[in-house]
Coordinates of C-alpha atoms in Angstrom, one line a residue:
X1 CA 114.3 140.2 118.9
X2 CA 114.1 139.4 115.1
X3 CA 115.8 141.7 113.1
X4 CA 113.0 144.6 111.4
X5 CA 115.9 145.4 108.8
X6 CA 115.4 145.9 105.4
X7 CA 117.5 143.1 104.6
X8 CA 115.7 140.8 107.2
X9 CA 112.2 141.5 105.6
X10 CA 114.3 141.8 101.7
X11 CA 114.4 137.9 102.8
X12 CA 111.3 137.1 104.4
X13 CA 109.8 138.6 101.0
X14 CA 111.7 136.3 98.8
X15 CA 110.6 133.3 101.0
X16 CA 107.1 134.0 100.7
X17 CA 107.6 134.4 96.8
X18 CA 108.6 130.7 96.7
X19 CA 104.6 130.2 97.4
X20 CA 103.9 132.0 94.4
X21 CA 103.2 135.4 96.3
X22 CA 104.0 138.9 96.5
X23 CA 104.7 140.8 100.0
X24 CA 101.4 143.3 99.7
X25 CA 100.9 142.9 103.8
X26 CA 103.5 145.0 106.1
X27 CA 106.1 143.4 108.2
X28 CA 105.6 144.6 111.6
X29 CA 104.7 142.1 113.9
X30 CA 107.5 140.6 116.6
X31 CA 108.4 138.5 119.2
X32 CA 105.9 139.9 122.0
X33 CA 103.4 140.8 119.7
X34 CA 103.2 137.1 117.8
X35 CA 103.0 135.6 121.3
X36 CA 100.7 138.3 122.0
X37 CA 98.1 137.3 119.0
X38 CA 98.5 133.0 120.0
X39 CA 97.9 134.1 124.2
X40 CA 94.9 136.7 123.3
X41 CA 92.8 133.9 121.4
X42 CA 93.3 131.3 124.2
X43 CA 92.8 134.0 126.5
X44 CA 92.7 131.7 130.3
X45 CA 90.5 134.9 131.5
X46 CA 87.9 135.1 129.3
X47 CA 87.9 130.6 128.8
X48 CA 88.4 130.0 132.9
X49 CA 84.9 133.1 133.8
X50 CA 82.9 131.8 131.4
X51 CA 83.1 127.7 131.9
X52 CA 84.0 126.9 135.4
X53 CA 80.7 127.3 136.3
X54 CA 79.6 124.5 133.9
X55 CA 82.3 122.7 135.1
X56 CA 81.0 123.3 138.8
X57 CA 78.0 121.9 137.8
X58 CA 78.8 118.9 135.3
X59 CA 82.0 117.6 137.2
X60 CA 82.4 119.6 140.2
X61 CA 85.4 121.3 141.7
X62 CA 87.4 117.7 141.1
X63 CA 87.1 118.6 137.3
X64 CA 89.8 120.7 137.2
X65 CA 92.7 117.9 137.2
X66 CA 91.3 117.5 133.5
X67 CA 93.0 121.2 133.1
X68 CA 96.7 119.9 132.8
X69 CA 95.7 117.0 130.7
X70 CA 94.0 119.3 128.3
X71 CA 96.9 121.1 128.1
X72 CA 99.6 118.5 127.6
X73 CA 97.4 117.6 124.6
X74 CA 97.1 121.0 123.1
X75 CA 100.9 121.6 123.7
X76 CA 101.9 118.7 121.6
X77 CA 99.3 119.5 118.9
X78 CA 100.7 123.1 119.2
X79 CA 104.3 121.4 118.6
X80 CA 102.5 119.8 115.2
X81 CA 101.0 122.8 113.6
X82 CA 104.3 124.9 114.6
X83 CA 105.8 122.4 112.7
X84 CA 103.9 123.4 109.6
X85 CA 104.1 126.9 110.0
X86 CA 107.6 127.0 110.3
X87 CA 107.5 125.2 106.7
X88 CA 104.3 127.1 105.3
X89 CA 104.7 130.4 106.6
X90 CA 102.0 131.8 104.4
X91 CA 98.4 133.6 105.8
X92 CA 95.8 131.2 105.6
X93 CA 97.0 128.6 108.2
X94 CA 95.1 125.5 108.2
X95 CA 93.7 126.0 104.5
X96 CA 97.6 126.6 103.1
X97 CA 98.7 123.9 105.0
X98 CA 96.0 121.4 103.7
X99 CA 95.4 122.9 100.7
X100 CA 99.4 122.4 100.0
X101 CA 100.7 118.9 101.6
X102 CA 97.3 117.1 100.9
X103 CA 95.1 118.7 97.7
X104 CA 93.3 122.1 97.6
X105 CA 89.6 120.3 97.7
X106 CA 90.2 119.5 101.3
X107 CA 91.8 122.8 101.6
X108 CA 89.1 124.9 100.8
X109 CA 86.9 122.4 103.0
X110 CA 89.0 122.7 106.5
X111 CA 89.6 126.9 105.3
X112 CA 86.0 127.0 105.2
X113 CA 85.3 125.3 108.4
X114 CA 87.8 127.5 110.2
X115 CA 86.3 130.5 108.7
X116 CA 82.7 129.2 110.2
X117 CA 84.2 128.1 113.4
X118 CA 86.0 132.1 113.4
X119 CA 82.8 133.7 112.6
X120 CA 81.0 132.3 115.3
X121 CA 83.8 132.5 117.9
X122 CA 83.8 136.5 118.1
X123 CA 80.1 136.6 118.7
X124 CA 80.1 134.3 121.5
X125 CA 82.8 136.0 122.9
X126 CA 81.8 139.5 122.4
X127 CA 78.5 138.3 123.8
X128 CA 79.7 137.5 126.6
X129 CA 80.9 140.9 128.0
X130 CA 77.1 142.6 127.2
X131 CA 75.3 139.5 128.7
X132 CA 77.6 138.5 131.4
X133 CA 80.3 140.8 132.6
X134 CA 79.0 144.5 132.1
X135 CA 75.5 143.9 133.9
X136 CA 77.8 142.7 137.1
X137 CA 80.2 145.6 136.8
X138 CA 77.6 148.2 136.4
X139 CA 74.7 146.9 138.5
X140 CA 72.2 147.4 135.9
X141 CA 69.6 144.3 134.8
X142 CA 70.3 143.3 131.1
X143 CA 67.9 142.6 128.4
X144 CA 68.7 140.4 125.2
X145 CA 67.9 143.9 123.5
X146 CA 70.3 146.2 125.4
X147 CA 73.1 142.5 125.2
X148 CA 72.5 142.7 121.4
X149 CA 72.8 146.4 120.5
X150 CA 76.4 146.0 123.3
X151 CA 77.9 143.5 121.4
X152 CA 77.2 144.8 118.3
X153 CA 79.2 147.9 119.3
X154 CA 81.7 145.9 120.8
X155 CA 82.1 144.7 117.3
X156 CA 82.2 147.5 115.6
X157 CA 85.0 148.8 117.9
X158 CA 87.5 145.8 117.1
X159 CA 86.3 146.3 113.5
X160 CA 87.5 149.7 113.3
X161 CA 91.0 148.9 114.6
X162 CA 91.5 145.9 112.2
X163 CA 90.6 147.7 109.3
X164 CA 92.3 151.1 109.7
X165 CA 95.5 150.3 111.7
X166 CA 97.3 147.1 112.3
X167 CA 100.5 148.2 114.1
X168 CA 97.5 150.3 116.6
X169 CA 95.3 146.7 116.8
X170 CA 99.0 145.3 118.0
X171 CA 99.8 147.7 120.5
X172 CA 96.2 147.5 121.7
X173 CA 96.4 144.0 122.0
X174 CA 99.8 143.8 123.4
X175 CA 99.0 146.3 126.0
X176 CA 95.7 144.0 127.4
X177 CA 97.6 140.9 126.6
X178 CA 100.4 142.3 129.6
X179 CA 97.4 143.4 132.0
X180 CA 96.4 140.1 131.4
X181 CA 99.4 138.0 132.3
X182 CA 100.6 140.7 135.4
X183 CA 96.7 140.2 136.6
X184 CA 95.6 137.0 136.5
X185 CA 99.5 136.4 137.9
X186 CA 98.9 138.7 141.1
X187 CA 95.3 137.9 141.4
X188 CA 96.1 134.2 141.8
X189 CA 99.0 134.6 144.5
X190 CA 96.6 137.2 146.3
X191 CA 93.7 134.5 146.8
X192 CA 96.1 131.8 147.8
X193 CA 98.1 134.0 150.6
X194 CA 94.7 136.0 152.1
X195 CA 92.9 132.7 151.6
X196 CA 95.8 131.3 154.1
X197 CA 95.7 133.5 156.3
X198 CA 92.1 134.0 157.0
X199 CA 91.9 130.3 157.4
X200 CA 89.6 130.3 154.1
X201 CA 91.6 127.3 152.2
X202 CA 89.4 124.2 151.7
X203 CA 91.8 121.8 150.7
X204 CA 88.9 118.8 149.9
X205 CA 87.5 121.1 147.6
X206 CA 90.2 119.9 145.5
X207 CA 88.7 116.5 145.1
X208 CA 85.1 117.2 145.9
X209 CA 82.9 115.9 143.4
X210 CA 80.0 118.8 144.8
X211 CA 76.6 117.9 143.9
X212 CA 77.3 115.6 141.1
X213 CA 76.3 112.0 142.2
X214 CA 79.5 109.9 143.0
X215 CA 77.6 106.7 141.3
X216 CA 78.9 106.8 137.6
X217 CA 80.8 109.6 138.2
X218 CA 84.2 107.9 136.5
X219 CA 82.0 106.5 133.7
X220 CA 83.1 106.8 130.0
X221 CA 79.3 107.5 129.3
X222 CA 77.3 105.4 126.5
X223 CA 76.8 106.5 122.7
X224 CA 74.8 109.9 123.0
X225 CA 76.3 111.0 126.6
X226 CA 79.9 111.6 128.1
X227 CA 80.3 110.5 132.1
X228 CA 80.6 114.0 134.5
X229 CA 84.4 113.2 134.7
X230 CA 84.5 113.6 130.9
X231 CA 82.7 116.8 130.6
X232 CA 85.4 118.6 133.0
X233 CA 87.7 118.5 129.9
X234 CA 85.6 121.2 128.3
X235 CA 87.4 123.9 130.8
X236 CA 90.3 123.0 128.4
X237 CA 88.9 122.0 125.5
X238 CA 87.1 125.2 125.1
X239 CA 89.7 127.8 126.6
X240 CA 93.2 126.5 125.2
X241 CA 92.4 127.0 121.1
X242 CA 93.2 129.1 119.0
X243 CA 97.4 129.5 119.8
X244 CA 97.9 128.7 116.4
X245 CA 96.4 132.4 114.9
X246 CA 100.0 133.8 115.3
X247 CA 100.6 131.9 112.3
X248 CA 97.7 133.7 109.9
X249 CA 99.8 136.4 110.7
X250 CA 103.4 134.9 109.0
X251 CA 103.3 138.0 106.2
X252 CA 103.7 140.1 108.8
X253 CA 105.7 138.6 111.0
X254 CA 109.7 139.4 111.2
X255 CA 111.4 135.7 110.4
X256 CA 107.9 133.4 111.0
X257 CA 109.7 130.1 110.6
X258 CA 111.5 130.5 113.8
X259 CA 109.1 133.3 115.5
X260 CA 105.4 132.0 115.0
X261 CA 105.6 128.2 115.8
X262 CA 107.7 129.6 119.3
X263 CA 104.6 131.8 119.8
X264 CA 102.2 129.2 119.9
X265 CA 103.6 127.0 121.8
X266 CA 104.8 129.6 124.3
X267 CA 100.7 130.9 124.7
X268 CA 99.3 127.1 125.4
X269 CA 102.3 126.9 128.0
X270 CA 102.3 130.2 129.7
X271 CA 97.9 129.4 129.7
X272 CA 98.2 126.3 130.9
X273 CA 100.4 126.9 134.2
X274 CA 99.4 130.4 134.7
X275 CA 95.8 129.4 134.6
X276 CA 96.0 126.2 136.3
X277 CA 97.5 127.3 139.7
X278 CA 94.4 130.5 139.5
X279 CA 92.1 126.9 138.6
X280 CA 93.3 125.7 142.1
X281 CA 93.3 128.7 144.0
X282 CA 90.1 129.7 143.4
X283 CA 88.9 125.9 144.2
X284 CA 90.7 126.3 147.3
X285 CA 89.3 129.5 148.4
X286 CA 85.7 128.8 146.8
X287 CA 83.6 128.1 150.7
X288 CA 81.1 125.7 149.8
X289 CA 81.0 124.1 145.9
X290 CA 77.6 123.4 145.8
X291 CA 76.3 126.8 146.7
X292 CA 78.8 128.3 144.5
X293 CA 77.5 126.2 141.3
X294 CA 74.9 127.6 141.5
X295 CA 76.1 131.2 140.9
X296 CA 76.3 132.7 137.2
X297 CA 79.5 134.1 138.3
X298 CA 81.2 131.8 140.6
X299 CA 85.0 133.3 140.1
X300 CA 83.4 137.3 140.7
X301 CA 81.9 135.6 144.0
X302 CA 85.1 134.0 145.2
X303 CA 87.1 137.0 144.8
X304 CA 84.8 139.3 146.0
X305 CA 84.0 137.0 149.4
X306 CA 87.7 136.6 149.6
X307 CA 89.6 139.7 148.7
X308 CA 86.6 142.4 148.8
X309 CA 84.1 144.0 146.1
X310 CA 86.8 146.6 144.9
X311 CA 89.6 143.5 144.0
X312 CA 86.1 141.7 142.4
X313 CA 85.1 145.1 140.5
X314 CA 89.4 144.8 139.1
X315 CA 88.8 141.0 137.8
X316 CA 85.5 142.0 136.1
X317 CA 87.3 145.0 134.8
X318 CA 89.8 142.7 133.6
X319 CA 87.7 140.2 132.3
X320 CA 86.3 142.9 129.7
X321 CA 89.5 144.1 128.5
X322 CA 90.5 140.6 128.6
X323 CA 87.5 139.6 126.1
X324 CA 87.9 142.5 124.5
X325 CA 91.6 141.5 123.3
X326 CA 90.4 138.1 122.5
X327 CA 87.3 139.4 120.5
X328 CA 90.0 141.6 118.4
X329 CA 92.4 139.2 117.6
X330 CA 90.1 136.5 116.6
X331 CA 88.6 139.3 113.7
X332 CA 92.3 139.7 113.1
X333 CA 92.5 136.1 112.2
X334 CA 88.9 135.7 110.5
X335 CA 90.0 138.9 108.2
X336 CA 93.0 137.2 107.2
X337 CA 91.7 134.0 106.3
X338 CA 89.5 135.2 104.5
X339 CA 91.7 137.8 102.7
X340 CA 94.2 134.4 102.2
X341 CA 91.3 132.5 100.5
X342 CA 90.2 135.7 98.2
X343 CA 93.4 135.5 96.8
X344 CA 93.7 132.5 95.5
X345 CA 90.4 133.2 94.5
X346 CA 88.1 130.2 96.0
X347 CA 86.0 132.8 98.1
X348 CA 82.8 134.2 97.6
X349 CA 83.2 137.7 96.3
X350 CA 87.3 137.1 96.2
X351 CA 87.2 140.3 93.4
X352 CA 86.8 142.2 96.4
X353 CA 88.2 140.9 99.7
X354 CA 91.2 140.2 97.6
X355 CA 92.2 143.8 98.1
X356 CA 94.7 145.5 100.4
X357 CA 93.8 149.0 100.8
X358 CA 96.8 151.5 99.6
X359 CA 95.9 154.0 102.3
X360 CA 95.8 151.8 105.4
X361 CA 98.0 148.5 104.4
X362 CA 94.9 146.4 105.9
X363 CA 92.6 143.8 104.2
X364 CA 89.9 146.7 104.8
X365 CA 87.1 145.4 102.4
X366 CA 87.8 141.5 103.9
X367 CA 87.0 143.3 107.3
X368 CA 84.0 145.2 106.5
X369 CA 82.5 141.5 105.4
X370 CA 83.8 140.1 108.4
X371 CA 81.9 142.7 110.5
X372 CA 78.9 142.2 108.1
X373 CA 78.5 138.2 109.0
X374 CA 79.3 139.2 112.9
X375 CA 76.1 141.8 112.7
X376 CA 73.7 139.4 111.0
X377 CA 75.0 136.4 113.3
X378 CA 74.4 137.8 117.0
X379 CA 71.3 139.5 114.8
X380 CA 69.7 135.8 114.2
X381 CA 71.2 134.4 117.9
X382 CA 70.8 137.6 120.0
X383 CA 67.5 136.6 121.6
X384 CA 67.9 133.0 121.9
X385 CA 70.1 131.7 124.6
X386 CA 69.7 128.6 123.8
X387 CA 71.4 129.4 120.2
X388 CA 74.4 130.9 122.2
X389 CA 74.9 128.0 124.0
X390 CA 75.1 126.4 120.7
X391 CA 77.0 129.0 120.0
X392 CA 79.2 128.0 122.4
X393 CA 79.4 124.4 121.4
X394 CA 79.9 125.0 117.9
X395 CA 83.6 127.3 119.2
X396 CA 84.8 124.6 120.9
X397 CA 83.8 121.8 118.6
X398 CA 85.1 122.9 115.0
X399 CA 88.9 123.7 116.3
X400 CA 88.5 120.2 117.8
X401 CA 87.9 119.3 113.9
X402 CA 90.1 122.1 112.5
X403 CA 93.3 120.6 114.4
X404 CA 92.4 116.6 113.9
X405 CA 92.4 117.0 110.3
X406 CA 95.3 118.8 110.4
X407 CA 97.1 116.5 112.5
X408 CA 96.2 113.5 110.7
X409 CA 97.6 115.4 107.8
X410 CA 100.8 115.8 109.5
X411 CA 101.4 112.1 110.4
X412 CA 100.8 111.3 106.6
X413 CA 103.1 113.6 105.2
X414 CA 106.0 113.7 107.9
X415 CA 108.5 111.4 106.1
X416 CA 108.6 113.7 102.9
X417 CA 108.4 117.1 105.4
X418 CA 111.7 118.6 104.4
X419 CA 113.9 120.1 107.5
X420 CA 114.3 123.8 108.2
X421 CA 116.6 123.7 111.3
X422 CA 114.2 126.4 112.6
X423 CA 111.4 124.5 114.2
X424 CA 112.0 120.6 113.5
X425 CA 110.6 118.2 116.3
X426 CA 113.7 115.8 115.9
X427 CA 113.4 112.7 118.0
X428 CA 110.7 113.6 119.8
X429 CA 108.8 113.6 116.4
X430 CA 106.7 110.3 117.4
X431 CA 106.0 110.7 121.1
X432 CA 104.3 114.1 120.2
X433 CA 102.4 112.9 117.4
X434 CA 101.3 110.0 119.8
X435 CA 100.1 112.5 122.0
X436 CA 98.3 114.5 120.0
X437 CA 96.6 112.2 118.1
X438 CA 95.4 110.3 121.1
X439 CA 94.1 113.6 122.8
X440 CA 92.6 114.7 119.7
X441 CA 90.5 111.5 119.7
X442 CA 89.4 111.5 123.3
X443 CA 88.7 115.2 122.8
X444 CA 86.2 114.4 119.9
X445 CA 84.7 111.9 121.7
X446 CA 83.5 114.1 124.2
X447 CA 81.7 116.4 121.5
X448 CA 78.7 112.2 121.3
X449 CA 76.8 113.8 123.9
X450 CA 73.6 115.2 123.5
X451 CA 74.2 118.7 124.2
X452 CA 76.2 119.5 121.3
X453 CA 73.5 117.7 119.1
X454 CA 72.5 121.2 117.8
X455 CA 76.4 122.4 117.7
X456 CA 76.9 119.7 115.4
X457 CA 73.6 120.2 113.0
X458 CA 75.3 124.2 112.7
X459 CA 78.4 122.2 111.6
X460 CA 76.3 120.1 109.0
X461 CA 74.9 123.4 107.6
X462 CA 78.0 125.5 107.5
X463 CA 79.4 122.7 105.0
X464 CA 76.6 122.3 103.4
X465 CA 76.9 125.8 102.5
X466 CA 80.7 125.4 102.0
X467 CA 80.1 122.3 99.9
X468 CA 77.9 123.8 97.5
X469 CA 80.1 126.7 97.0
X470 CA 83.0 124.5 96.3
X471 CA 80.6 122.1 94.0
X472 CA 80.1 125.7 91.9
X473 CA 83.6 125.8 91.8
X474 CA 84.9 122.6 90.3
X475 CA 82.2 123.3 87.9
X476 CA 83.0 126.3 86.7
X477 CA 87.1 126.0 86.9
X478 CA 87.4 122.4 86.8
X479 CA 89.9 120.3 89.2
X480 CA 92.7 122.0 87.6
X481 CA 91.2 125.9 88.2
X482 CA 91.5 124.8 92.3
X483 CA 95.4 124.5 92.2
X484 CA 97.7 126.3 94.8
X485 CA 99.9 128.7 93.5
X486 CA 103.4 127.8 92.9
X487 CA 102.4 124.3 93.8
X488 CA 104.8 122.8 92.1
X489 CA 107.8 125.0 94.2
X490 CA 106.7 123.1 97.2
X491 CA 106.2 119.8 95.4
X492 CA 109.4 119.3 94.4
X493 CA 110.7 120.4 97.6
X494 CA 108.9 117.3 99.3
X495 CA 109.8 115.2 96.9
X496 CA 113.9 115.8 97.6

C-alpha cells in the first residue's frame, strides 16, 4: 500500500507544486480505490449487457474473437497514457497532458472534447438502468416518461455523493466495484460447469456467424459501411474506455506516478480476461444464436434458461449496481475535468467551478453544473431513442478520438520524455507504440459507417461550440493569456 503519511503526501504536495499548483484537493485515494475508479468506468458488466446483442445481430456469436484484440489494443494504449501520467500527475488528464507537451490551444480542444464525450457518457449509461434493466427486474412496462424521470434520479443520487463526500463516493464505489469482480467471476464458472453438465454447451456457437449472411462477412466494407466482422469490435471498443480516469484523480491519489498508471493498466487487463471467458461462456451456453438476437436482453435469457430466474434476477441486480458505479465514477471524472479546466481558467464560468468547497473538500459548485448539463441532456434525448443510440455512438466514438490524439502526441514527444523510474516503458517503448497506434487507426476506421453519421454531426457541434468559446478566448487574452502554469518548470525539464 502507498504510504498515507504526512511526509508521503508533504511530498506528493511539493510535486504537484512544480506544475504551478497548490494541494486544495485531499489525498485519500489508494491502491484498491485507484484501480477501483479505472475498472468502474470500463465496467465489463454494464459494456458486455448492453452490446452483445448488437453484436448478436451485426456479427453474430463469432464476433466475440474481436474481444481479445480490442483489448490487446487498449492495454498498450493504456501502457501510453500511464506513461504520461506517471510524468503529469495533475487533474485534468488528457487536457494537462496536451495542453503541456504539445500547446494549450490543442489542450483546451481535446479537454473540451473529453468533457463532451463525459457528459454524454453518464446519460447513456444511467439511461440504461430506467430503460433497460429496472423494467426486467421489476416486471413493470416502461415509458420514455417514467425512463426519464429514473434516470434523472439516478443522477441526482451519484450527484449527491460527489459533491458532499469523496472518501463515501470511494467506498461506495469500491464496495460495487468488489461485487462486481466476485460476481461476474462466479457467474461465469457457474454457466460453464451447469452448462456442462446438463449437456447445454454448444461449442459451434463459438464460430457461428447466426443470421448474418456468410457472403461478405470477412469484408473490410467500402467508404460509408464497415463489413459484419468489423462491427464485432464495438463489444470492445465501446466497453474497455475509460481506464485512464484513475488518473483525473492524481491530487488525490497517495504517490500517482507509480499508483495511477498501475491502475489503469491493471482495469483493461483484469476486464479483458475476466470478461472474455463470461464472453465465451455465455456463447457456449446461449441454445440457439439466432433466436437469441433477437432478444433485448440476450445475457438475462441465457442465465435465466441456464441457471434459473432467481440467479437471472442476481445478474440484473448486479447489472444496476454495476451501472450505478460506472455512472458515479464517470461524474467523478467529468467534475474534475472540469474543476482542472476552471482553474486555469479556460472554462465557461471558471469564477465559479474553480472553487473547492471548505466544508466538504469537493469541487461542489463544478458538480452542481455537471448535474445541470446531465438534466438538460437526457431532458432533450429522453424521448428519442434514436438520439440515445446516437448517444451511444457518440461514447464510444470521442474516447476513440480522445486517446488517438493523445497517442500521436506521445510518439512525437517520447525522445525529449524525461524518465521517472516509476512507470517508463523501457525497450518495449516501440512495440507498444506500434500497437497502439495501429489499433487506434483500425478502431477509427470502424466509426466510416453510416450509423455513426449522426454520432459524428454531435461531434461537429460540440466543437463548434468548443471552438467558438476558445475563439472568445484568444481574443480576449491573446495567445499568451492561454499559457499553462508553471510551463516553463516542465519545459526545461524536457529540454535536459
Amino acid at each position: 500500500m502507498p504510504d498515507p503519511s504526512p511526509r508521503s503526501d508533504s511530498r506528493d504536495s511539493a510535486e504537484l507544486a512544480q506544475f504551478g499548483y497548490a494541494q486544495s484537493l485531499e489525498r485519500r485515494t489508494g491502491r484498491f480505490a485507484s484501480f477501483a475508479v479505472a475498472f468502474a468506468f470500463v465496467s465489463i458488466a454494464t459494456g458486455i449487457f448492453t452490446t452483445y446483442g448488437a453484436v448478436l445481430n451485426s456479427s453474430g456469436p463469432v464476433g466475440i474473437w474481436t474481444w481479445p484484440i480490442a483489448v490487446v489494443g487498449q492495454l498498450a494504449v493504456a501502457f501510453v497514457l500511464g506513461a504520461l501520467a506517471s510524468r503529469i500527475p495533475v487533474t485534468g488528464y488528457h487536457y494537462q497532458w496536451m495542453s503541456r507537451l504539445a500547446n494549450p490551444i490543442l489542450g483546451w480542444i481535446i479537454g473540451w472534447i473529453s468533457f463532451t464525450f463525459l457528459a454524454i457518457v453518464v446519460v447513456a449509461v444511467d439511461y440504461t438502468i430506467a430503460s433497460t434493466i429496472l423494467p426486467v427486474l421489476l416486471d413493470y412496462e416502461s415509458t420514455a416518461t417514467i425512463a426519464w424521470v429514473m434516470t434523472a434520479a439516478v443522477l441526482v443520487i451519484q450527484a449527491l455523493l460527489v459533491a458532499f463526500s469523496t472518501p463515501w463516493a470511494e467506498r461506495v464505489n469500491n464496495s460495487l466495484v468488489t461485487l462486481e469482480l466476485v460476481g461476474m467471476a462466479l457467474l461465469t464458472v457457474l454457466l460453464l460447469v451447469v452448462a456442462a453438465v446438463r449437456g447445454d454447451m454448444d461449442f459451434s456457437n463459438l464460430f457461428s456467424k447466426g443470421a448474418v449472411p456468410a457472403e461478405g462477412f470477412w469484408s473490410f466494407g467500402d467508404w460509408t459501411s464497415a463489413g459484419p466482422w468489423m462491427l464485432g469490435f464495438l463489444l470492445g471498443a465501446f466497453t474497455i474506455v475509460g481506464f485512464e480516469s484513475a488518473a483525473n484523480l492524481a491530487e488525490e491519489t497517495h504517490d500517482p506516478e507509480r499508483v495511477v498508471p498501475r491502475a489503469m493498466c491493471n482495469a483493461v487487463l483484469a476486464s479483458g480476461v475476466l470478461g472474455f471467458v463470461f464472453l465465451i461462456a455465455v456463447t457456449l451456453a446461449a441454445g440457439d444464436p439466432v433466436a437469441l438476437a433477437e432478444s433485448g436482453t440476450p445475457i438475462a435469457d441465457v442465465i435465466n434458461t441456464t441457471l434459473g430466474s432467481v440467479v437471472a434476477t442476481l445478474l440484473l441486480l448486479m447489472v444496476v449496481l454495476a451501472i450505478f458505479a460506472c455512472g458515479l465514477v464517470i461524474m467523478i471524472t467529468g467534475v474534475r475535468l472540469t474543476w482542472a479546466m476552471s482553474r486555469d481558467e479556460r472554462f465557461p464560468g471558471w469564477q465559479q467551478w474553480s472553487q473547492i468547497s471548505p466544508r466538504f473538500h469537493t469541487p461542489f459548485k463544478a458538480t452542481l453544473l455537471y448535474l445541470a448539463l446531465a438534466q438538460l441532456i437526457l431532458a432533450i434525448f429522453a424521448h428519442s431513442e434514436t438520439a440515445l443510440f446516437t448517444l451511444f455512438s457518440a461514447a464510444t466514438l470521442l474516447p476513440a478520438v480522445m486517446y488517438a490524439s493523445t497517442v500521436v502526441l506521445y510518439l512525437v514527444k517520447r525522445t525529449s520524455l524525461p524518465v521517472n523510474g516509476k512507470f517508463d516503458l523501457g525497450k518495449w517503448e516501440i512495440p507498444i507504440l506500434v500497437v497502439a497506434v495501429v489499433w487506434l487507426a483500425f478502431e477509427l476506421a470502424l466509426f466510416r459507417d453510416a450509423a455513426f453519421k449522426q454520432a459524428w454531426a454531435y461531434v461537429l457541434v460540440m466543437v463548434a461550440i468548443g471552438a467558438a468559446y476558445l475563439g472568445y478566448l484568444l481574443i480576449r487574452r491573446g495567445r499568451a493569456g492561454l499559457t499553462m502554469p508553471a510551463m516553463a518548470s516542465i519545459d526545461a525539464e524536457l529540454r535536459e
